Amino acid sequence: MTGTTWHLLHTAPLSPAENMAIDEAIAGWVARGDVKPTLRFYAWAPHAISVGRFQRATRDLDRDALTLNGIPVVRRLTGGRAVLHADELTYSVILPETMPSLPTNVIESYRLLTEGVRRGYHALGVPAEFSVPLTEADREALRKPKSAVCFDAASYYELAVDGKKIAGSAQVRHQGAVLQHGSIPLSIDDDVLFDCFNLEADEKAEAKARFGDKAVSLNETLGRTVAFDEVAAAFTDGFRDAFDLTFEPLTFNEAQQQEIQELVAKYESDEWVWKR
């Protein structure tokens, strides 16, 4: 997979449904060979919570609080736990499942693709490294998470700085494509984040305290405010360096735009979002 040409796509801030629809549509085109492997960077307008494909959103989320905060919910194609997409850069990388040298093992392919993210952090001066749950207590925390929040614990080969999770990513194999996307928080508003979950007051306080010890934002790590474009450029360099890539832009034709709009309807539907 090294030494090849990929598409590079930057999209303007879009609705949650549009963002997820574009990722799924590109996965289909990549699997069919209609477009090259694609690296995409995007943001969210409005801010939103995404839940994992199999997460029980009806149990975990407080719909009244979500409405009060003006935060919509979307269900991802990938698994994992809930993420608040606010002041962040979101990335997706989409490859054909049959791509040479792409491991068939999910954890190993996750580690390989996350190398581009790791090098992107290094390009910004952030010494992010892979986390591996070493103790039985760490592994038990992954099997039985204490909260429904993604950044509450680091999984295998996620990225951390001084033991704190700095990026949250998830991967799925879908109809012949590998889709990995993730959240790179520039800052974190844990008050808004935890207000959106079904938690008693004492549970919420405990979860917030634990979260502060488990997660960190890019701004906090660097001690300065970073811009979206600066981060996108660094992560482009990270993937280029990791896989010896050249990039060319991706633009959608009329038929592709129509396919995206059809998928938007799916991601906007209560049948999909609140299916669990």
Short mmCIF file of C-alpha atoms in Angstrom, two decimals, residues 5-127:
data_model
loop_
_atom_site.label_atom_id
_atom_site.label_comp_id
_atom_site.label_asym_id
_atom_site.label_seq_id
_atom_site.Cartn_x
_atom_site.Cartn_y
_atom_site.Cartn_z
CA THR A 5 -1.58 7.69 -5.11
CA TRP A 6 -4.59 8.32 -2.89
CA HIS A 7 -7.37 10.84 -3.07
CA LEU A 8 -7.29 13.67 -0.54
CA LEU A 9 -10.61 15.27 0.39
CA HIS A 10 -11.30 18.27 2.61
CA THR A 11 -14.99 18.96 3.16
CA ALA A 12 -16.53 22.06 4.72
CA PRO A 13 -18.27 21.59 8.09
CA LEU A 14 -21.36 19.50 7.37
CA SER A 15 -24.29 18.00 9.25
CA PRO A 16 -23.77 14.70 11.10
CA ALA A 17 -25.82 12.78 8.55
CA GLU A 18 -23.91 14.29 5.62
CA ASN A 19 -20.56 13.44 7.18
CA MET A 20 -21.47 9.81 7.78
CA ALA A 21 -23.13 9.50 4.37
CA ILE A 22 -19.99 10.71 2.59
CA ASP A 23 -17.80 8.21 4.45
CA GLU A 24 -20.13 5.33 3.57
CA ALA A 25 -20.48 6.41 -0.06
CA ILE A 26 -16.72 6.67 -0.54
CA ALA A 27 -16.32 3.21 1.01
CA GLY A 28 -18.61 1.79 -1.67
CA TRP A 29 -16.77 3.54 -4.49
CA VAL A 30 -13.36 2.47 -3.17
CA ALA A 31 -14.53 -1.15 -2.84
CA ARG A 32 -15.76 -1.11 -6.47
CA GLY A 33 -12.60 0.57 -7.72
CA ASP A 34 -14.46 3.70 -8.84
CA VAL A 35 -12.16 5.95 -6.77
CA LYS A 36 -8.71 5.56 -5.27
CA PRO A 37 -8.06 4.99 -1.56
CA THR A 38 -9.12 8.18 0.17
CA LEU A 39 -7.93 10.27 3.10
CA ARG A 40 -10.56 12.76 4.24
CA PHE A 41 -10.59 15.56 6.82
CA TYR A 42 -13.81 17.16 8.02
CA ALA A 43 -15.67 19.04 10.75
CA TRP A 44 -19.25 19.14 12.05
CA ALA A 45 -21.95 21.81 11.90
CA PRO A 46 -23.70 21.75 14.23
CA HIS A 47 -21.67 19.97 16.90
CA ALA A 48 -23.00 16.45 17.36
CA ILE A 49 -22.67 13.16 19.18
CA SER A 50 -21.97 10.03 17.19
CA VAL A 51 -22.70 6.65 18.72
CA GLY A 52 -21.19 3.32 17.74
CA ARG A 53 -22.97 1.01 15.33
CA PHE A 54 -24.07 -1.33 18.13
CA GLN A 55 -24.24 1.12 21.04
CA ARG A 56 -27.50 1.32 22.98
CA ALA A 57 -28.20 5.00 22.43
CA THR A 58 -31.71 4.75 23.89
CA ARG A 59 -30.16 3.65 27.18
CA ASP A 60 -26.98 5.73 27.23
CA LEU A 61 -28.12 9.17 26.05
CA ASP A 62 -30.36 11.78 27.67
CA ARG A 63 -32.56 12.96 24.79
CA ASP A 64 -33.96 15.92 26.74
CA ALA A 65 -30.44 17.17 27.52
CA LEU A 66 -29.43 16.70 23.90
CA THR A 67 -32.38 18.83 22.78
CA LEU A 68 -31.61 21.47 25.40
CA ASN A 69 -27.98 21.66 24.26
CA GLY A 70 -28.94 21.63 20.58
CA ILE A 71 -26.83 18.54 19.92
CA PRO A 72 -28.08 16.06 17.30
CA VAL A 73 -27.14 12.38 17.33
CA VAL A 74 -25.96 10.20 14.49
CA ARG A 75 -25.15 6.49 14.48
CA ARG A 76 -21.82 5.60 12.88
CA LEU A 77 -21.12 2.71 10.57
CA THR A 78 -18.20 1.83 12.87
CA GLY A 79 -18.45 0.43 16.38
CA GLY A 80 -17.25 1.82 19.68
CA ARG A 81 -18.69 4.29 22.15
CA ALA A 82 -20.09 7.81 21.94
CA VAL A 83 -18.01 10.78 20.78
CA LEU A 84 -18.87 14.48 21.05
CA HIS A 85 -17.74 16.09 17.78
CA ALA A 86 -17.18 19.75 18.61
CA ASP A 87 -13.84 21.56 18.38
CA GLU A 88 -11.99 18.84 16.51
CA LEU A 89 -10.58 17.54 13.28
CA THR A 90 -12.20 14.31 12.13
CA TYR A 91 -10.35 12.06 9.72
CA SER A 92 -11.36 9.06 7.67
CA VAL A 93 -9.15 6.73 5.66
CA ILE A 94 -10.82 4.33 3.25
CA LEU A 95 -9.08 1.48 1.43
CA PRO A 96 -10.13 -1.60 -0.54
CA GLU A 97 -10.10 -4.65 1.72
CA THR A 98 -7.92 -6.49 -0.82
CA MET A 99 -5.19 -3.84 -0.82
CA PRO A 100 -1.76 -5.52 -0.79
CA SER A 101 0.06 -5.47 2.58
CA LEU A 102 -3.10 -4.44 4.47
CA PRO A 103 -3.35 -6.95 7.35
CA THR A 104 -6.51 -9.05 7.45
CA ASN A 105 -6.36 -8.94 11.25
CA VAL A 106 -8.47 -5.97 12.40
CA ILE A 107 -6.20 -4.95 15.28
CA GLU A 108 -3.07 -5.08 13.12
CA SER A 109 -4.70 -3.13 10.27
CA TYR A 110 -5.85 -0.59 12.85
CA ARG A 111 -2.29 -0.24 14.10
CA LEU A 112 -0.98 0.17 10.55
CA LEU A 113 -3.45 2.89 9.55
CA THR A 114 -3.09 4.72 12.85
CA GLU A 115 0.61 5.12 12.08
CA GLY A 116 -0.36 8.01 9.81
CA VAL A 117 -2.18 9.63 12.73
CA ARG A 118 0.79 9.07 15.05
CA ARG A 119 3.15 10.75 12.61
CA GLY A 120 0.70 13.61 12.19
CA TYR A 121 0.90 14.27 15.91
CA HIS A 122 4.68 14.14 15.76
CA ALA A 123 4.63 16.70 12.93
CA LEU A 124 2.83 19.01 15.37
CA GLY A 125 5.39 18.33 18.10
CA VAL A 126 3.17 15.99 20.12
CA PRO A 127 4.90 12.80 21.34
#
